[in-house]
Amino acid sequence: MDLIFNIGQEGRKLSLLPGCDVETVSISDGLRRNNPPKLPQLSENEISRHYTKLAERTHGVNNGFYPLGSCTMKYNPKVNEETASLEGFAGIHPLQKESTVQGCLEVTHKISQYLCEITGMDSFTMQPAAGAHGEFTGLLLIKAYHVDRGDMNRKKIIVPDSAHGTNPASAAMCGFDIVSIPSSDDGCVDIEALREAVGYDTAGLMLTNPNTLGIFDKNITEITKIVHEAGGLCYYDGANLNAVMGIVRPGDMGFDCVHVNIHKTFSTPHGGGGPGSGPVGCKALLAPYLPGTQVSLDENRDCHYTASEKSTGAVKQFHGNFLVNVRALTYLLTLGREGIPEASSNAVLNANYMRVKLADTFDIAYPGTCMHEFVMSLENFKKETGCSALDVAKGLLDYGMHPPTMYFPLIVHEALMIEPTETEPKEVLDRCIEALKEIHAKAHEDPEHLKGAPHNTVIGRPDEVTAARNPILCFSREV
Ligand SMILES: *Cc1c(COP(=O)(O)O)cnc(C)c1O
């Protein structure tokens, strides 16, 4: 496909703008560039075709099924986009006076309150821009809490081996040492290993529940109690709340701090580097350290910015990715109090439906009821056919479906992690189940064919190592 710089002709342009009807001002020569920039020169028609072609070369939720485990690629209702593009939300400036942005402050206040209710926390900051950014922010709060009490020895964060990779990375960025603890045979935290790991130097524990195996840890209240008794705090990685929203709350499980991925659970577009939002909530004991400003209501129901007394400092300019939060609030108000737990229940139902239907063909890593996702191990399949989890993932692309997450979590070999989400109808789940079974059968007959998959996509199989190590990300040209 041609780059945009290689199409069009000199002098071709969009001429939709009206002629200038205000006085022109000339810019002094010292501020002017010597040569005009070499921008692409295209007609509107050519631009439209170019971007349509680009869009056809990728796969999004609008193209088809996207069961990418841990990423919650649910459908994003279009009404969210409509509210986010309302002039009163999209056309404001963060430095406007409080009195002129009361509606926007009310949105921020409302979404924080709803998140408090869903997670069982007392306060929220809307500043962090993504999940990992939220983890970093939450750990800063935990660090500030210990330091403020003069408890300087608490330098260790305990992380189970099933954790998302961002957990140990965020802890390390905050200057903590990481203690990894194993999972027991049922995929839950090994309680004895946890008892041995905690001590006077424990700053806290980071946990995802349900974890990345899709398992809800039955010992959760005991786990948080063990950490608290050792003087540590408990951080809940709530990147996806899709199995639990409106059903159980991290605050009731014993957690002190949580981040939520608005761009996963609360249905705003993600992937491809678009704006996300990873607000952080905490119990009252951590609230004095929250970054930036929160919005509070006075007795006249007027909204004001208030700064926390011992703030750890801003982690992003202003108030986070505001329009992402508008989308999330729209989603919450659309679903309402009954719709939110129903969405979670359907996410769990869809995952269990696929798990049970696939269990006669594939090895399920941890059998038993799962939450919003489950993990299959293709280790035996690989021994039988020579084909890997990667080959199966690539094969699925030929059916117009996005592959599941591969090789994660690390404790399952040849892992494929499937998260169908609640927004898919049964026919789509059935088609994916059939596709995976067909790929399985064909791999036994003709493994070489699967190793060459995908055969029907615009781009076949790039060399993974070259693509990762030597990506060509820049187009250089004279400007
Ligand atoms: C997605 C995810 C994260 C990271 O979120 P980002 O917004 O991508 O930074 C962290 N933990 C878990 C369990 C996740 O699924």
GROMACS .gro file of C-alpha atoms and ligand atoms in nm, residues 70-71 130-133 135 164 166-167 208 212 237 239-240 259 261 263-264, ligand 1:
model
   34
   70SER     CA    1  -0.729  -0.965   2.986
   71CYS     CA    2  -0.808  -0.681   2.743
  130ALA     CA    3  -0.402   0.407   3.189
  131GLY     CA    4  -0.393   0.095   3.404
  132ALA     CA    5  -0.018   0.081   3.453
  133HIS     CA    6  -0.017   0.455   3.527
  135GLU     CA    7  -0.073   0.112   3.949
  164HIS     CA    8  -0.001  -0.896   3.487
  166THR     CA    9   0.274  -0.427   3.465
  167ASN     CA   10   0.244  -0.505   3.842
  208THR     CA   11  -0.585  -0.920   4.056
  212THR     CA   12  -0.525  -1.362   3.498
  237ASP     CA   13  -0.540  -0.441   4.011
  239ALA     CA   14  -0.792  -0.333   3.522
  240ASN     CA   15  -1.085  -0.546   3.436
  259HIS     CA   16  -0.719   0.121   3.987
  261ASN     CA   17  -0.936   0.060   3.354
  263HIS     CA   18  -1.109   0.176   2.874
  264LYS     CA   19  -1.173  -0.191   2.947
  480LIG     C1   20  -0.471  -0.433   3.090
  480LIG     C2   21  -0.420  -0.467   3.223
  480LIG     C3   22  -0.328  -0.382   3.288
  480LIG     C4   23  -0.264  -0.261   3.222
  480LIG     O1   24  -0.352  -0.162   3.177
  480LIG     P1   25  -0.303  -0.053   3.070
  480LIG     O2   26  -0.418   0.042   3.058
  480LIG     O3   27  -0.276  -0.126   2.944
  480LIG     O4   28  -0.181   0.014   3.124
  480LIG     C5   29  -0.290  -0.416   3.416
  480LIG     N1   30  -0.337  -0.526   3.478
  480LIG     C6   31  -0.425  -0.610   3.417
  480LIG     C7   32  -0.475  -0.732   3.491
  480LIG     C8   33  -0.469  -0.585   3.287
  480LIG     O5   34  -0.555  -0.667   3.227
   0.00000   0.00000   0.00000
